[in-house]
Amino acid sequence: MKRFRNISLKNKIYFSILAVIMLISVAIALLARGILLESLTSELEHRGVGIAQSIADRGSGFVLDNDHPSLTALIFDASLLGERRNLVSYIFISGPNDEILAHTFVRPFPQNLSRSNPLPPNGEGVPSVRQVKVDGEPALDIAVPMLEGIYRVATVHVGLNKRHIDTLVGRLRIMFLGFIALVCTIIFWISHRISGYITLPVTKLIEMSDEISKGNLNFKLDLGSQYEDLLSDQGKFERCPAYHNSDLPCWHVDKTMGPVSPDSPPPAKPPYCRECVIRHRQIGDEVLQLADSFVYMVRSIRLYRNRLRESEAKYRWLFDAGPDPIFVLEAGTLKILDVNPRGEEVYGYPTRELLRMNFSELEAQDGMGSLANFAKRAKPGERVLYPKAIHRRSDGQPLFVNMHACGTRYGDREAIVVSATDITDIVEKDAQLVQASKMATLGEMSAGIAHELNQPLNAIRMGSDYLGMMVESGREIPGAHLRQVTSEIGAQIDRATEIVNTLRQFGRKSAITLERVDINDPVRAILKIISQQLKLQNITLDLDLASELPPVMAHGNRLQQVFFNLVSNARDAINMWSDEEGDPRDRVIAIRTFTESGRVIMTVSDSGTGIDKSLVDKIFEPFYTTKETGQGMGLGLAISYGIVKDYDGEIAVDSKVGAGTTFRLSFPPAP
Amino acid sequence: MSKILVIDDEKPTLSMFKLFLGAYGYEVLTAESGEAGLEVFVREHPPIVLTDIKMPGMDGLHVLKRIKEIDPFAEVIVITGHGDMDIAITALNLNATDFINKPIQRGDLDAALRRAEERLQLLRDKEEEVASRDLGYAVVIDVKGNITSRSEPFLIAEYEKAAASGGSIVMRFDDNSSINGAGIAVLIQLFSESEKQGQAVAIAGLSENFRKVFDMVGITRFAAIYDTEEEALTALGA
């Protein structure tokens, strides 16, 4: 059956009809041939028998009279009567002893003919038919007894011309076959037309689906002339407003009548949708129903395609008009697959060039590891934020960005979408603010620093004055004294230099990049400046710094600023308490560093006044201060908070009025 | 050889003091805190004490107060940070002999020590603290030692006597003289009286430290300060 599979439907119908008709024709032909030829032959035999019978009836008298000439005349008359001439090839009458009484041969009677078809002896009245050959010519010999009473007086033999019979049969056969051929030809044509008629709409539907495949959805449904009326009728029944307007949503396709917000109730079906005319009307034959479904399907496709275009246009617009650069990156390699026009403006590379680049080339330092790692395992929709990432513009200028990365699919590839918000201005302002507050802190520190510097200066001054005095008065300086003075002067100069260096380090602007910092170092640095002050104010410093802390990624001098702020706040809190209560308790500031669950922790505790619960949340707000006007700007903790956050750190406060305050900073260790 | 006690929390400063004052010929006692200093003072009873103001534990003012309670005639020189005038005045109010700024200049230290010595001498000689000389065209009031509430009545008496003469007044401070808060208040009161009556007043011979203090409290608005008595008299146009 396989070979028939590729035959077109039209031909299948065509050949099926043909085969059936041909089978029937052949059957009829075979049947007709059998019956017709049989009946023709038997008819001719009957005629022969009739002729023989009539001769036997009329010729018996002549036989009894032995009137052979009359008998001969009789058989000649009989053989030449009308059309028998062609049919009857010979007649002869033989006597009881097979002697020839009369015959119609114009030549000598063929030998053996008289005995070629003998009648059975007791066969009363039954003709005998047998095929014989007369001089090589085939003939059908019919023998009929000539009876006189119950006696057979002679036998009449009528020879039918076999050739003539065959000619008649042949003519009949040709006629019949001609007729069958005619019928076949007509059926050929009719079946061709029928199959064409049936398959035309299907062919048209195929053409239409080809058109759809090519993307053309705007065609007129044309199923051929036979469906014209039905199709035009169908148009009249359409009441669905969404049928020709693809902007309207369809209840059956969209399950809704329009955009519905998640919390609003599902919309009610409009009356005309209760029984969808498009879906439920089944008119016409299967082909028309198929065409109907087809049109409905096309409508749905058109609707979705339009909607897809709208959506694509909308998101493309969002992508193109977005105020921030948006990159689409290949997940595995971070190759830039797409970028919006803002990328060109912000990064300074032409879009064409960006599309040839790898995203990691935009990075100022090797911070891509985490993004690459994220990209490898990101599932669609999963997102992560990289705050204050440093990138570089085409001219080498650093660029600070807040980078949002989100896993997605782009075509058939795993991809991530990265949106990079340029925060360079904010970061610069931030840095300026930090620097300004650092300078303010330096100002605040100045009294303490002055005192601190005064000490070595004083010792140096006295040492040199002593030497001067001794020289002036011409006295001899004992060697031990001289050594003592010079070494003391040297030591004190070192001490002053150290203080100056600490200040210089504190005041310098921080570099862009983070450094690995052991947080014990900034703690020690600020203590160098402030510990003497604390001592003078009778504040005990309880220092517990863990050895071998893991380093954190930060700026040493910014951490100094934070720690200085915390320690000086602690000092002020203790002094405030003492001012009010007259020094009722220990004056202690405890600084501890340690690690806890993988993070580096620094705590500053004081035994000061404490902060009221209602104010704890406020203390990190800018310009909030508990100090008297003119004593502080209220920026210290706000800026400290910002700095700690920049290093991925946490800052927490635990305070109780009358029980002191503990600030706890925690940082992730450097990778 | 007279004893001197130095109280300072700074070890290097103490050791320098030891050399320095040793070279002056003093027997130098040192203490690293206020408490230790008081103990030494009670034990050794030195006539002169130098004490730092800013110290952990008991601070310099406290030490000054305690020493004056134990011995009102002890000469206490306080050491202040540069520019701490408020503290200096507070110290003077507590009858400190003088104050010197850190870093300590040799001249200041000399002057302070000399003043202290002279006052001790004065105490030993029982000399009058305030006296006046009428030069005819002007009255010169000599002030020695310490002007405190104790010497207030003498000062007022001498001043009124001078004022009554109607001429200009020169108030000459001896090198060893010092003045406390109460004294300053009396001076301001007297000088403002003189200004009302149109009497010209000048001050002569005051140490640099006290000039600063007078400047701060506003005495220089009433009376200009001159180095010597002669200059003051000339300035007054006498």
PDB file of N, CA and C in Angstrom, chain B residues 144-172:
ATOM      1  N   LYS B 144      53.174  94.865  95.472  1.00  0.00           N
ATOM      2  CA  LYS B 144      54.094  93.737  95.579  1.00  0.00           C
ATOM      3  C   LYS B 144      53.304  92.526  96.011  1.00  0.00           C
ATOM      4  N   GLY B 145      53.864  91.400  95.763  1.00  0.00           N
ATOM      5  CA  GLY B 145      53.217  90.169  96.245  1.00  0.00           C
ATOM      6  C   GLY B 145      51.886  89.917  95.577  1.00  0.00           C
ATOM      7  N   ASN B 146      51.036  89.306  96.359  1.00  0.00           N
ATOM      8  CA  ASN B 146      49.804  88.792  95.783  1.00  0.00           C
ATOM      9  C   ASN B 146      48.619  89.694  96.103  1.00  0.00           C
ATOM     10  N   ILE B 147      47.927  90.136  95.050  1.00  0.00           N
ATOM     11  CA  ILE B 147      46.707  90.917  95.293  1.00  0.00           C
ATOM     12  C   ILE B 147      45.546  89.946  95.368  1.00  0.00           C
ATOM     13  N   THR B 148      45.010  89.768  96.549  1.00  0.00           N
ATOM     14  CA  THR B 148      43.883  88.867  96.740  1.00  0.00           C
ATOM     15  C   THR B 148      42.845  89.611  97.552  1.00  0.00           C
ATOM     16  N   SER B 149      41.775  88.901  97.894  1.00  0.00           N
ATOM     17  CA  SER B 149      40.737  89.530  98.726  1.00  0.00           C
ATOM     18  C   SER B 149      41.336  89.977 100.076  1.00  0.00           C
ATOM     19  N   ARG B 150      42.402  89.282 100.452  1.00  0.00           N
ATOM     20  CA  ARG B 150      43.061  89.594 101.712  1.00  0.00           C
ATOM     21  C   ARG B 150      43.667  91.010 101.667  1.00  0.00           C
ATOM     22  N   SER B 151      44.272  91.354 100.520  1.00  0.00           N
ATOM     23  CA  SER B 151      44.943  92.655 100.419  1.00  0.00           C
ATOM     24  C   SER B 151      44.019  93.737  99.862  1.00  0.00           C
ATOM     25  N   GLU B 152      42.796  93.348  99.607  1.00  0.00           N
ATOM     26  CA  GLU B 152      41.829  94.260  98.980  1.00  0.00           C
ATOM     27  C   GLU B 152      41.664  95.593  99.738  1.00  0.00           C
ATOM     28  N   PRO B 153      41.421  95.532 101.063  1.00  0.00           N
ATOM     29  CA  PRO B 153      41.191  96.804 101.788  1.00  0.00           C
ATOM     30  C   PRO B 153      42.375  97.768 101.668  1.00  0.00           C
ATOM     31  N   PHE B 154      43.619  97.216 101.718  1.00  0.00           N
ATOM     32  CA  PHE B 154      44.805  98.094 101.615  1.00  0.00           C
ATOM     33  C   PHE B 154      44.856  98.757 100.252  1.00  0.00           C
ATOM     34  N   LEU B 155      44.560  97.955  99.230  1.00  0.00           N
ATOM     35  CA  LEU B 155      44.602  98.466  97.860  1.00  0.00           C
ATOM     36  C   LEU B 155      43.586  99.579  97.682  1.00  0.00           C
ATOM     37  N   ILE B 156      42.347  99.332  98.190  1.00  0.00           N
ATOM     38  CA  ILE B 156      41.290 100.338  98.045  1.00  0.00           C
ATOM     39  C   ILE B 156      41.672 101.623  98.792  1.00  0.00           C
ATOM     40  N   ALA B 157      42.202 101.440  99.990  1.00  0.00           N
ATOM     41  CA  ALA B 157      42.587 102.602 100.803  1.00  0.00           C
ATOM     42  C   ALA B 157      43.631 103.445 100.092  1.00  0.00           C
ATOM     43  N   GLU B 158      44.711 102.767  99.613  1.00  0.00           N
ATOM     44  CA  GLU B 158      45.789 103.481  98.920  1.00  0.00           C
ATOM     45  C   GLU B 158      45.271 104.178  97.682  1.00  0.00           C
ATOM     46  N   TYR B 159      44.383 103.437  96.930  1.00  0.00           N
ATOM     47  CA  TYR B 159      43.866 103.965  95.672  1.00  0.00           C
ATOM     48  C   TYR B 159      43.037 105.202  95.925  1.00  0.00           C
ATOM     49  N   GLU B 160      42.147 105.148  96.947  1.00  0.00           N
ATOM     50  CA  GLU B 160      41.281 106.297  97.257  1.00  0.00           C
ATOM     51  C   GLU B 160      42.109 107.504  97.663  1.00  0.00           C
ATOM     52  N   LYS B 161      43.191 107.191  98.399  1.00  0.00           N
ATOM     53  CA  LYS B 161      44.105 108.277  98.809  1.00  0.00           C
ATOM     54  C   LYS B 161      44.698 108.941  97.557  1.00  0.00           C
ATOM     55  N   ALA B 162      45.108 108.089  96.586  1.00  0.00           N
ATOM     56  CA  ALA B 162      45.697 108.606  95.348  1.00  0.00           C
ATOM     57  C   ALA B 162      44.674 109.373  94.529  1.00  0.00           C
ATOM     58  N   ALA B 163      43.489 108.831  94.493  1.00  0.00           N
ATOM     59  CA  ALA B 163      42.437 109.460  93.705  1.00  0.00           C
ATOM     60  C   ALA B 163      42.093 110.840  94.261  1.00  0.00           C
ATOM     61  N   ALA B 164      42.121 110.901  95.578  1.00  0.00           N
ATOM     62  CA  ALA B 164      41.766 112.162  96.226  1.00  0.00           C
ATOM     63  C   ALA B 164      42.743 113.273  95.836  1.00  0.00           C
ATOM     64  N   SER B 165      43.975 112.892  95.513  1.00  0.00           N
ATOM     65  CA  SER B 165      44.968 113.909  95.136  1.00  0.00           C
ATOM     66  C   SER B 165      44.607 114.580  93.814  1.00  0.00           C
ATOM     67  N   GLY B 166      43.806 113.912  93.025  1.00  0.00           N
ATOM     68  CA  GLY B 166      43.288 114.525  91.793  1.00  0.00           C
ATOM     69  C   GLY B 166      44.198 114.349  90.601  1.00  0.00           C
ATOM     70  N   GLY B 167      45.454 113.916  90.805  1.00  0.00           N
ATOM     71  CA  GLY B 167      46.370 113.752  89.677  1.00  0.00           C
ATOM     72  C   GLY B 167      46.211 112.408  89.005  1.00  0.00           C
ATOM     73  N   SER B 168      47.131 112.169  88.068  1.00  0.00           N
ATOM     74  CA  SER B 168      47.100 110.873  87.391  1.00  0.00           C
ATOM     75  C   SER B 168      47.596 109.787  88.343  1.00  0.00           C
ATOM     76  N   ILE B 169      47.206 108.571  88.020  1.00  0.00           N
ATOM     77  CA  ILE B 169      47.598 107.448  88.876  1.00  0.00           C
ATOM     78  C   ILE B 169      48.368 106.441  88.035  1.00  0.00           C
ATOM     79  N   VAL B 170      49.527 106.023  88.545  1.00  0.00           N
ATOM     80  CA  VAL B 170      50.242 104.926  87.897  1.00  0.00           C
ATOM     81  C   VAL B 170      50.270 103.764  88.877  1.00  0.00           C
ATOM     82  N   MET B 171      49.788 102.650  88.419  1.00  0.00           N
ATOM     83  CA  MET B 171      49.826 101.478  89.293  1.00  0.00           C
ATOM     84  C   MET B 171      51.004 100.631  88.851  1.00  0.00           C
ATOM     85  N   ARG B 172      52.026 100.581  89.714  1.00  0.00           N
ATOM     86  CA  ARG B 172      53.233  99.851  89.351  1.00  0.00           C
ATOM     87  C   ARG B 172      53.250  98.502  90.030  1.00  0.00           C
TER      88      ARG B 172
END
